[in-house]
Amino acid sequence: MDSNFSFSRIHDAQGVNLNSIHSQWAIIENKSIFAAYLKKRYSLKPFQLIDRTNGGSIKNDLLSGLTVALALVPEAVAFAFVAGISPIVGLYGAFMMGLVTAIFGGRPGMISGATGAMAVVMVSLVSEGNQLAGAETAGLQYLFATLLLAGLIQVSAGVLRLGKFVRMIPHSVMMGFVNGLAIVIFISQLGMFKSKGEWLGGSSLWIMLGLVAMTMLIMALLPLVTKKIPAALTGIIVVSLVVILGDLETETVKSFIVANGGEGIKAGLPSFQIPLIAFSLETLFFIAPYAFILAAIGLIESLMTLNLIDELTDTHGSGNRECVAQGAGNILNGFFGGMGGCAMIGQSIINIKSGGRGRLSGITAALALLFFILFGSSYIEQVPIAALVGVMFMVVLGTFAWSTFKVWNKVPNADMIVIILVTVITVLFDLAIAVLAGVIVSSLVFAWENAKRIRARKYVDDHGVKHYEIYGPLFFGCIELFNSKFDVKNDPEEVIIDFKESRIVDQSAIECINKLTERYLKDGKNIHLRHLSSDCVKLIKRAEKIYEVNVLEDPDYFVAIDNFRQAQNALANK
């Protein structure tokens, strides 16, 4: 055999280069490895249009999606009016957000669209944009540009895997979140009982209440008879037929839009357009704060809703994937003239309660909404507002955590305070602020409770050596209590501090140990530290004199300290 034999020279009878085949297999193998890496790192699950493992079916997804589409119309229109923009922009936003997140999102069955939490921020953005450019339509263009930047921020959050931090949200904050959101949804529906700014009265009010009650009764009783058709969709259809056939005078989708200055929901397909603004630093400084606020609100509400849907369906979604999908949806809105949005807890619950489980339900809702805009506007505009209000009232009843009253005297007082705090802030201010406030208060309570757990067992051995055996984590919250355990002046010449049952958590703890050792050394006493991790030893001054190394028993963990490498280098140079 030729000593220079190589694989590249092998050909079969037809002249096929086997080396080329080998290279192709190598490429395929590398792609498979890369795909597996992406799947593991970003929770990329196979695309499933229908989730049959969780009770999903084509029929349920289609009918629940249609139900959600009907409920989306007045919501999208109302939020567009809140933001001071055309209702068509709100409908486009609901369609694009719903479609993108349904296909690419991390939580099948969750519905996204235009939301009130983001619309409230958009009010001042559109208003200030109009003033900045001196034109009535300029604010809308600034909104589109802001959505592009907000979308990029959300995509970045997903790529950097920041969605995992939703795990840091305590259950008490979650309960306050759903309670506050239920109240907000309820209050928003009360506005539907007004006509031309005045509260309904007389026969108009009684008709409205009767139709709302009829819708709620159908939704409550129909599941007891059959679950093959969505109760919400049945309620909307039945009440609509009663109004149309009975020729009842009540508010409809059409009259609601007209009363708020619109003309209807009929429009064409959204078209691509780059925002018509001056791209400059001044523009960037103007839209950047709004973009960060909108991105934060969208991500927090979406991830909280994802957690809630996870609990309702006993499944697990991908927060990071949802962040990327939410960002992509907002970027698409910025280029195609939608108002953007995020996950909608009300519509998501309608979808889940109606049997929607897979991506098909969200896709159906988005495409049905587009169909309404293009072809079915004349029919959808006849749907009575009372039927949609009844559906939302049932959502309120299903969203509110009634178990809050059962645990009132059973959970710690701090948790009840957090629940009430998050609920109140959600109603009075904003969802994002409420969740952040709840997490901060819960974190402070946790730190305070753990700060009280630092303990020290003291004894003097037969050789006259004073021992301090430390129990509990040592961090910024318990520094004062930790220092109070030591009696530097009255301690003997030799002192041993044992951290076997403790852990050094942060920089404050490191500095505390440094100062304590300096106090002992200043009094001419010898101090020995035991069972510290290697990184703690490197950061403690004069460690070679005061630390006893026990290779077999010393723990191995890292300390949460700022600029760890710089601190090590600084100590090494001393």
Coordinates of C-alpha atoms in Angstrom, one line a residue:
M1 CA 0.0 0.0 0.0
D2 CA 1.2 3.5 -0.8
S3 CA 2.8 5.2 2.2
N4 CA 1.3 8.5 1.1
F5 CA -2.2 7.0 1.2
S6 CA -4.8 9.6 2.3
F7 CA -8.5 9.7 2.7
S8 CA -8.8 12.6 0.2
R9 CA -7.6 10.2 -2.6
I10 CA -10.4 7.7 -2.1
H11 CA -13.1 7.6 -4.8
D12 CA -15.7 5.1 -5.5
A13 CA -16.4 3.5 -8.9
Q14 CA -18.5 6.5 -10.0
G15 CA -15.8 9.0 -9.0
V16 CA -17.5 10.2 -5.9
N17 CA -15.1 11.9 -3.5
L18 CA -15.5 10.2 -0.1
N19 CA -13.6 12.9 1.6
S20 CA -16.3 15.3 0.5
I21 CA -18.9 13.0 2.0
H22 CA -17.0 12.8 5.2
S23 CA -16.8 16.6 5.4
Q24 CA -20.5 16.9 4.8
W25 CA -21.1 14.5 7.7
A26 CA -18.8 16.5 9.9
I27 CA -20.7 19.7 9.1
I28 CA -24.0 18.0 9.8
E29 CA -22.6 16.6 13.1
N30 CA -21.3 20.1 14.1
K31 CA -24.7 21.6 13.3
S32 CA -26.4 19.0 15.5
I33 CA -24.0 19.8 18.3
F34 CA -24.6 23.5 17.9
A35 CA -28.4 22.9 17.8
A36 CA -28.2 20.8 21.0
Y37 CA -26.2 23.6 22.6
L38 CA -28.8 26.2 21.7
K39 CA -31.6 24.0 22.8
K40 CA -30.0 23.5 26.2
R41 CA -28.9 27.1 26.7
Y42 CA -32.0 28.9 25.5
S43 CA -34.6 26.2 26.3
L44 CA -35.4 25.8 22.6
K45 CA -38.1 23.1 22.5
P46 CA -39.4 21.6 19.3
F47 CA -42.1 23.7 17.6
Q48 CA -45.5 22.2 18.6
L49 CA -48.6 23.8 17.0
I50 CA -50.8 21.7 19.2
D51 CA -49.9 20.6 22.8
R52 CA -51.8 17.3 23.1
T53 CA -49.8 16.3 26.2
N54 CA -51.7 18.9 28.2
G55 CA -55.3 18.3 27.0
G56 CA -54.9 20.4 23.8
S57 CA -56.7 19.8 20.5
I58 CA -57.2 21.5 17.2
K59 CA -60.9 22.2 18.0
N60 CA -60.2 23.7 21.4
D61 CA -57.3 25.8 20.1
L62 CA -59.4 27.1 17.2
L63 CA -62.4 28.0 19.3
S64 CA -60.5 29.5 22.2
G65 CA -58.4 31.6 19.7
L66 CA -61.6 32.9 18.2
T67 CA -63.0 33.8 21.6
V68 CA -59.8 35.7 22.5
A69 CA -59.9 37.6 19.2
L70 CA -63.4 38.9 20.0
A71 CA -62.2 40.0 23.4
L72 CA -59.1 41.6 22.0
V73 CA -61.0 44.1 19.8
P74 CA -62.4 46.4 22.5
E75 CA -59.3 46.0 24.7
A76 CA -56.9 47.1 21.8
V77 CA -59.2 49.9 20.9
A78 CA -59.6 51.2 24.4
F79 CA -55.8 51.1 25.1
A80 CA -55.2 52.9 21.8
F81 CA -57.5 55.7 23.0
V82 CA -55.7 55.8 26.3
A83 CA -52.4 56.3 24.5
G84 CA -53.9 59.0 22.3
I85 CA -53.5 57.2 19.0
S86 CA -55.8 55.7 16.3
P87 CA -57.6 52.5 17.3
I88 CA -56.3 50.8 14.1
V89 CA -52.7 51.2 15.5
G90 CA -53.9 49.4 18.6
L91 CA -55.5 46.6 16.6
Y92 CA -52.3 46.3 14.4
G93 CA -50.3 46.1 17.6
A94 CA -52.4 43.3 19.0
F95 CA -52.3 41.3 15.8
M96 CA -48.5 41.5 15.4
M97 CA -47.6 41.0 19.0
G98 CA -50.0 38.1 19.2
L99 CA -48.7 36.4 16.0
V100 CA -45.0 36.8 16.8
T101 CA -45.2 35.6 20.4
A102 CA -47.6 32.7 19.5
I103 CA -45.1 31.4 17.0
F104 CA -41.7 32.1 18.7
G105 CA -42.7 32.8 22.3
G106 CA -41.6 30.7 25.3
R107 CA -45.1 30.0 26.6
P108 CA -47.7 28.3 24.3
G109 CA -51.2 29.4 25.1
M110 CA -50.2 32.8 26.4
I111 CA -51.7 35.8 24.5
S112 CA -49.9 39.1 23.9
G113 CA -51.2 42.3 22.6
A114 CA -51.7 46.0 23.4
T115 CA -51.8 46.5 27.1
G116 CA -52.9 49.3 29.5
A117 CA -49.7 49.2 31.5
M118 CA -47.7 50.2 28.4
A119 CA -50.4 52.5 27.1
V120 CA -50.2 54.7 30.2
V121 CA -46.4 55.3 29.5
M122 CA -47.2 56.0 25.8
V123 CA -49.5 58.9 26.7
S124 CA -46.7 61.2 27.7
L125 CA -44.4 59.9 25.0
V126 CA -46.9 60.7 22.2
S127 CA -47.7 64.1 23.8
E128 CA -44.1 65.2 24.3
G129 CA -43.3 63.9 20.8
N130 CA -45.9 66.1 19.2
Q131 CA -44.6 69.1 21.1
L132 CA -41.0 68.3 20.3
A133 CA -41.6 68.2 16.5
G134 CA -44.5 70.7 16.4
A135 CA -46.8 68.3 14.6
E136 CA -49.8 66.3 15.6
T137 CA -48.6 63.0 14.0
A138 CA -45.0 63.3 15.1
G139 CA -45.7 61.7 18.5
L140 CA -46.8 58.5 16.8
Q141 CA -43.5 58.3 14.8
Y142 CA -41.6 58.7 18.0
L143 CA -43.6 55.9 19.5
F144 CA -42.6 53.6 16.6
A145 CA -38.9 54.5 17.1
T146 CA -39.2 53.9 20.8
L147 CA -40.7 50.5 20.2
L148 CA -37.7 49.6 18.0
L149 CA -35.3 50.4 20.8
A150 CA -37.5 48.8 23.5
G151 CA -37.6 45.6 21.3
L152 CA -33.8 45.5 21.0
I153 CA -33.6 45.9 24.8
Q154 CA -36.0 43.0 25.3
V155 CA -34.2 40.8 22.8
S156 CA -30.9 41.5 24.6
A157 CA -32.5 40.5 27.9
G158 CA -33.4 37.2 26.4
V159 CA -30.0 36.6 24.8
L160 CA -28.3 37.4 28.1
R161 CA -30.7 35.0 29.8
L162 CA -32.1 37.6 32.2
G163 CA -35.5 36.0 32.1
K164 CA -34.3 33.5 34.8
F165 CA -34.5 36.3 37.4
V166 CA -38.2 35.9 37.4
R167 CA -37.5 33.1 39.9
M168 CA -36.5 35.8 42.4
I169 CA -40.1 37.0 42.6
P170 CA -41.6 35.6 45.8
H171 CA -45.1 34.0 46.0
S172 CA -46.4 36.9 48.1
V173 CA -45.5 39.3 45.3
M174 CA -47.2 37.0 42.8
M175 CA -50.4 37.0 44.8
G176 CA -50.3 40.8 45.1
F177 CA -49.7 41.0 41.4
V178 CA -52.8 38.9 40.4
N179 CA -55.0 40.6 43.0
G180 CA -54.0 44.1 41.8
L181 CA -54.3 43.1 38.2
A182 CA -57.8 41.7 38.8
I183 CA -58.8 44.9 40.4
V184 CA -57.4 47.0 37.5
I185 CA -59.2 44.9 35.0
F186 CA -62.5 45.3 37.0
I187 CA -62.1 49.1 37.2
S188 CA -61.3 49.3 33.5
Q189 CA -64.5 47.6 32.7
L190 CA -66.5 50.0 34.8
G191 CA -65.7 52.6 32.1
M192 CA -67.9 50.6 29.7
F193 CA -70.9 51.6 31.8
K194 CA -70.5 55.2 30.6
S195 CA -71.9 56.8 27.5
K196 CA -70.5 60.1 26.3
G197 CA -68.7 60.6 29.6
E198 CA -71.9 60.1 31.7
W199 CA -72.9 57.0 33.7
L200 CA -75.7 55.0 32.2
G201 CA -79.0 55.2 33.9
G202 CA -82.6 54.0 33.6
S203 CA -83.4 51.3 31.0
S204 CA -79.9 51.5 29.4
L205 CA -78.3 50.6 32.7
W206 CA -80.7 47.7 33.3
I207 CA -80.2 46.3 29.8
M208 CA -76.4 46.5 30.2
L209 CA -76.5 44.8 33.6
G210 CA -78.9 42.1 32.3
L211 CA -76.7 41.3 29.3
V212 CA -73.6 41.2 31.5
A213 CA -75.3 38.9 33.9
M214 CA -76.5 36.7 31.1
T215 CA -73.0 36.3 29.7
M216 CA -71.6 35.5 33.2
L217 CA -74.3 32.9 33.8
I218 CA -73.7 31.2 30.5
M219 CA -69.9 31.0 31.3
A220 CA -70.6 29.7 34.8
L221 CA -73.3 27.1 33.9
L222 CA -72.3 25.8 30.4
P223 CA -69.2 24.0 31.6
L224 CA -71.4 22.0 34.0
V225 CA -73.3 20.7 30.9
T226 CA -70.5 20.4 28.3
K227 CA -66.9 21.4 27.9
K228 CA -66.7 20.7 24.2
I229 CA -67.3 24.4 23.3
P230 CA -65.8 27.4 25.0
A231 CA -68.2 29.0 27.4
A232 CA -66.9 32.5 26.7
L233 CA -67.5 32.2 22.9
T234 CA -71.0 30.8 23.5
G235 CA -71.8 33.7 25.8
I236 CA -70.7 36.3 23.3
I237 CA -72.6 34.7 20.5
V238 CA -75.8 34.2 22.5
V239 CA -75.9 37.7 23.9
S240 CA -75.1 39.2 20.5
L241 CA -78.0 37.3 18.9
V242 CA -80.3 38.5 21.7
V243 CA -79.3 42.1 21.1
I244 CA -79.6 41.8 17.3
L245 CA -82.8 39.8 17.1
G246 CA -84.4 41.7 20.0
D247 CA -83.4 45.1 18.6
L248 CA -82.1 46.2 22.0
E249 CA -80.5 49.6 22.3
T250 CA -77.1 49.0 24.0
E251 CA -73.5 49.9 23.4
T252 CA -71.8 47.9 20.6
V253 CA -68.2 47.8 19.5
K254 CA -69.1 50.2 16.6
S255 CA -70.8 52.7 18.9
F256 CA -68.0 52.5 21.4
I257 CA -65.3 53.3 18.8
V258 CA -67.4 56.2 17.3
A259 CA -68.1 57.6 20.8
N260 CA -64.3 57.8 21.4
G261 CA -63.6 59.6 18.1
G262 CA -62.9 56.6 15.9
E263 CA -64.7 55.4 12.7
G264 CA -64.5 51.6 12.9
I265 CA -62.1 48.7 12.8
K266 CA -62.0 48.2 9.0
A267 CA -58.5 48.8 7.5
G268 CA -56.0 47.2 5.2
L269 CA -52.8 45.3 5.8
P270 CA -50.1 47.0 7.9
S271 CA -47.3 48.4 5.7
F272 CA -43.6 48.7 6.2
Q273 CA -42.3 52.1 7.1
I274 CA -39.2 53.4 8.8
P275 CA -40.2 55.9 11.6
L276 CA -40.2 59.4 10.1
I277 CA -38.1 61.2 12.7
A278 CA -34.7 62.9 12.8
F279 CA -32.1 60.3 13.8
S280 CA -29.9 62.2 16.2
L281 CA -28.5 62.1 19.7
E282 CA -31.3 64.5 20.8
T283 CA -33.8 62.0 19.6
L284 CA -32.0 59.1 21.2
F285 CA -31.9 60.9 24.6
F286 CA -35.6 61.6 24.3
I287 CA -36.8 58.1 23.4
A288 CA -34.2 56.1 25.5
P289 CA -35.9 56.5 28.9
Y290 CA -39.3 55.6 27.5
A291 CA -37.8 52.6 25.7
F292 CA -36.2 51.3 28.9
I293 CA -39.5 51.8 30.9
L294 CA -41.6 50.1 28.2
A295 CA -39.2 47.2 27.9
A296 CA -39.1 46.7 31.7
I297 CA -42.9 46.9 32.0
G298 CA -43.4 44.5 29.1
L299 CA -40.9 42.0 30.4
I300 CA -42.1 42.0 33.9
E301 CA -45.8 41.7 33.0
S302 CA -45.0 39.0 30.4
L303 CA -42.8 36.9 32.8
M304 CA -45.3 37.2 35.6
T305 CA -48.1 36.1 33.3
L306 CA -45.9 33.3 32.1
N307 CA -45.5 32.1 35.7
L308 CA -49.2 32.3 36.2
I309 CA -50.0 30.3 33.1
D310 CA -47.3 27.7 34.2
E311 CA -49.2 27.3 37.4
L312 CA -52.6 27.0 35.7
T313 CA -51.4 24.4 33.2
D314 CA -48.8 22.6 35.4
T315 CA -46.2 23.1 32.7
H316 CA -43.0 25.1 32.3
G317 CA -42.4 27.9 29.8
S318 CA -39.1 29.5 28.8
G319 CA -38.7 33.1 30.1
N320 CA -35.6 33.8 28.0
R321 CA -37.3 32.7 24.8
E322 CA -40.4 34.8 25.7
C323 CA -38.1 37.9 26.2
V324 CA -36.7 37.5 22.7
A325 CA -40.2 37.0 21.2
Q326 CA -41.6 40.0 23.0
G327 CA -38.7 42.1 21.7
A328 CA -39.1 40.8 18.1
G329 CA -42.8 41.6 18.3
N330 CA -42.2 45.2 19.4
I331 CA -39.5 45.7 16.7
L332 CA -42.0 44.4 14.1
N333 CA -44.6 46.9 15.5
G334 CA -42.1 49.7 15.1
F335 CA -41.6 49.0 11.4
F336 CA -45.2 48.2 10.6
G337 CA -47.2 50.8 12.5
G338 CA -48.4 49.0 15.6
M339 CA -48.5 50.2 19.2
G340 CA -46.6 47.3 20.6
G341 CA -47.5 45.5 23.8
C342 CA -46.7 42.5 26.0
A343 CA -48.5 39.5 27.5
M344 CA -52.1 40.1 28.4
I345 CA -53.1 38.2 31.6
G346 CA -56.9 38.6 31.0
Q347 CA -56.9 37.3 27.5
S348 CA -54.4 34.6 28.4
I349 CA -56.7 33.3 31.2
I350 CA -59.6 33.4 28.7
N351 CA -57.6 31.3 26.3
I352 CA -56.6 28.7 29.0
K353 CA -60.1 28.5 30.5
S354 CA -61.5 28.0 27.0
G355 CA -59.2 25.1 26.4
G356 CA -56.4 26.7 24.4
R357 CA -53.1 25.1 25.2
G358 CA -50.9 25.1 22.1
R359 CA -49.4 27.8 19.8
L360 CA -52.4 27.3 17.4
S361 CA -54.7 29.1 19.8
G362 CA -52.5 32.3 19.8
I363 CA -52.0 32.1 16.1
T364 CA -55.7 31.7 15.6
A365 CA -56.5 34.7 17.8
A366 CA -54.0 36.9 15.8
L367 CA -55.2 35.8 12.4
A368 CA -58.8 36.1 13.4
L369 CA -58.2 39.6 14.6
L370 CA -56.6 40.4 11.2
F371 CA -59.6 38.8 9.5
F372 CA -61.9 41.1 11.5
I373 CA -59.9 44.1 10.4
L374 CA -59.9 43.2 6.7
F375 CA -63.2 41.5 6.1
G376 CA -65.4 41.0 9.2
S377 CA -65.6 44.5 10.6
S378 CA -69.3 44.9 9.9
Y379 CA -70.1 41.8 11.9
I380 CA -67.7 42.3 14.8
E381 CA -68.9 45.9 15.2
Q382 CA -72.3 44.6 16.1
V383 CA -71.1 42.6 19.1
P384 CA -72.5 44.2 22.3
I385 CA -70.0 45.6 24.7
A386 CA -72.0 44.0 27.5
A387 CA -71.0 40.5 26.3
L388 CA -67.3 41.4 26.4
V389 CA -67.6 43.1 29.8
G390 CA -69.3 39.9 31.1
V391 CA -66.4 37.8 29.9
M392 CA -63.9 40.2 31.5
F393 CA -65.8 40.1 34.8
M394 CA -65.4 36.3 34.8
V395 CA -61.7 36.8 34.1
V396 CA -61.6 39.0 37.2
L397 CA -63.2 36.3 39.3
G398 CA -60.8 33.7 38.0
T399 CA -57.7 35.9 38.3
F400 CA -58.1 37.2 41.9
A401 CA -56.3 35.0 44.4
W402 CA -59.2 34.3 46.8
S403 CA -56.9 32.1 48.8
T404 CA -55.5 35.4 50.1
F405 CA -58.3 35.6 52.7
K406 CA -57.7 32.0 53.8
V407 CA -54.0 32.6 54.6
W408 CA -54.6 35.9 56.2
N409 CA -53.7 34.7 59.7
K410 CA -51.5 31.8 58.6
V411 CA -48.6 33.4 56.8
P412 CA -46.0 35.8 58.3
N413 CA -47.1 39.4 58.8
A414 CA -44.4 40.5 56.4
D415 CA -45.8 38.4 53.6
M416 CA -49.3 39.9 54.1
I417 CA -47.8 43.4 54.0
V418 CA -46.1 42.6 50.7
I419 CA -49.3 41.2 49.2
I420 CA -51.2 44.3 50.2
L421 CA -48.4 46.6 49.1
V422 CA -48.1 45.1 45.7
T423 CA -51.9 45.1 45.2
V424 CA -52.3 48.7 46.2
I425 CA -49.3 49.9 44.1
T426 CA -50.5 47.9 41.1
V427 CA -53.9 49.7 41.3
L428 CA -52.7 53.2 42.0
F429 CA -49.5 53.4 40.0
D430 CA -48.0 50.7 37.8
L431 CA -47.4 47.0 37.6
A432 CA -43.6 47.2 37.1
I433 CA -43.2 49.6 40.1
A434 CA -45.4 47.3 42.2
V435 CA -43.4 44.2 41.4
L436 CA -40.1 45.9 42.0
A437 CA -41.3 47.3 45.3
G438 CA -42.6 43.9 46.4
V439 CA -39.3 42.2 45.5
I440 CA -37.3 44.9 47.4
V441 CA -39.4 44.7 50.5
S442 CA -39.3 40.9 50.5
S443 CA -35.5 41.0 50.0
L444 CA -35.1 43.4 53.0
V445 CA -37.3 41.2 55.1
F446 CA -35.3 38.1 54.1
A447 CA -32.0 39.9 54.9
W448 CA -33.4 41.1 58.3
E449 CA -34.6 37.6 59.3
N450 CA -31.3 36.0 58.3
A451 CA -29.3 38.7 60.0
K452 CA -30.8 37.6 63.3
R453 CA -29.6 34.0 62.8
I454 CA -25.9 34.7 63.3
R455 CA -24.8 33.0 66.5
A456 CA -21.6 32.2 68.3
R457 CA -20.8 29.3 70.7
K458 CA -18.1 30.3 73.1
Y459 CA -15.8 28.2 75.3
V460 CA -12.3 28.1 76.7
D461 CA -10.4 24.8 76.3
D462 CA -7.9 23.2 78.6
H463 CA -5.0 25.2 77.2
G464 CA -6.7 28.5 77.9
V465 CA -7.6 29.2 74.3
K466 CA -10.9 31.0 73.6
H467 CA -13.0 29.4 70.9
Y468 CA -15.8 31.1 68.9
E469 CA -17.8 28.7 66.8
I470 CA -19.9 30.8 64.4
Y471 CA -23.3 29.6 63.1
G472 CA -25.3 31.2 60.3
P473 CA -24.4 33.3 57.2
L474 CA -22.2 36.4 57.7
F475 CA -23.3 39.3 55.5
F476 CA -24.0 43.1 55.6
G477 CA -27.2 42.8 57.6
C478 CA -25.6 41.0 60.7
I479 CA -22.3 42.8 61.0
E480 CA -23.2 44.7 64.2
L481 CA -24.7 41.6 65.8
F482 CA -21.6 39.6 64.8
N483 CA -19.2 42.1 66.4
S484 CA -21.2 42.1 69.6
K485 CA -20.4 38.4 70.1
F486 CA -16.7 39.2 70.8
D487 CA -15.0 40.5 73.9
V488 CA -11.6 41.6 72.6
K489 CA -10.3 43.3 75.8
N490 CA -11.1 40.4 78.1
D491 CA -10.3 37.5 75.8
P492 CA -7.1 35.5 76.5
E493 CA -3.9 35.7 74.4
E494 CA -5.0 33.0 72.0
V495 CA -8.3 33.2 70.2
I496 CA -9.8 30.8 67.5
I497 CA -12.8 31.8 65.4
D498 CA -14.2 28.7 63.6
F499 CA -16.4 29.3 60.5
K500 CA -17.2 25.6 59.9
E501 CA -21.0 26.2 60.3
S502 CA -21.0 29.7 58.8
R503 CA -20.4 31.2 55.4
I504 CA -18.9 34.5 54.3
V505 CA -21.3 36.0 51.9
D506 CA -20.2 39.4 50.8
Q507 CA -17.6 42.2 50.9
S508 CA -19.1 43.7 54.2
A509 CA -18.4 40.4 55.9
I510 CA -14.8 40.4 54.6
E511 CA -14.2 43.9 55.9
C512 CA -15.8 43.0 59.2
I513 CA -13.4 40.1 59.7
N514 CA -10.5 42.3 58.7
K515 CA -11.4 44.9 61.3
L516 CA -12.0 42.3 64.0
T517 CA -8.6 40.7 63.4
E518 CA -6.9 44.2 63.5
R519 CA -8.6 44.8 66.9
Y520 CA -7.2 41.6 68.3
L521 CA -3.7 42.2 66.9
K522 CA -3.7 45.7 68.1
D523 CA -4.3 44.4 71.7
G524 CA -1.3 42.1 71.2
K525 CA -3.4 38.9 71.0
N526 CA -3.1 36.1 68.5
I527 CA -6.2 35.2 66.5
H528 CA -6.7 32.2 64.3
L529 CA -9.4 31.8 61.7
R530 CA -10.5 28.3 60.6
H531 CA -12.7 26.8 57.9
L532 CA -12.7 29.8 55.5
S533 CA -12.8 29.3 51.7
S534 CA -9.7 30.0 49.6
D535 CA -11.1 33.2 48.1
C536 CA -11.9 34.5 51.6
V537 CA -8.3 33.8 52.7
K538 CA -6.9 35.8 49.8
L539 CA -9.0 38.8 50.7
I540 CA -8.3 38.8 54.4
K541 CA -5.3 40.9 55.4
R542 CA -2.3 39.2 57.1
A543 CA -4.0 35.8 56.3
E544 CA -0.7 34.0 56.4
K545 CA -0.4 34.8 60.2
I546 CA -3.9 34.4 61.4
Y547 CA -5.4 31.7 59.3
E548 CA -5.0 28.0 59.9
V549 CA -5.2 25.9 56.7
N550 CA -7.1 22.7 56.9
V551 CA -7.2 21.3 53.4
L552 CA -9.6 18.4 54.1
E553 CA -12.2 20.5 55.8
D554 CA -12.0 24.0 54.3
P555 CA -15.0 24.8 52.2
D556 CA -14.8 25.8 48.5
Y557 CA -17.1 28.7 47.6
F558 CA -16.9 32.2 46.2
V559 CA -17.8 35.5 47.9
A560 CA -20.1 38.0 46.4
I561 CA -17.6 40.9 46.3
D562 CA -17.3 43.8 43.9
N563 CA -14.2 43.7 41.7
F564 CA -12.9 40.4 43.1
R565 CA -9.8 40.2 40.9
Q566 CA -8.8 43.8 41.6
A567 CA -9.2 43.2 45.3
Q568 CA -7.0 40.1 45.1
N569 CA -4.3 42.0 43.2
A570 CA -4.4 44.9 45.6
L571 CA -3.9 42.6 48.6
A572 CA -1.1 40.7 46.8
N573 CA 0.9 43.9 46.3
K574 CA 0.8 44.8 50.0

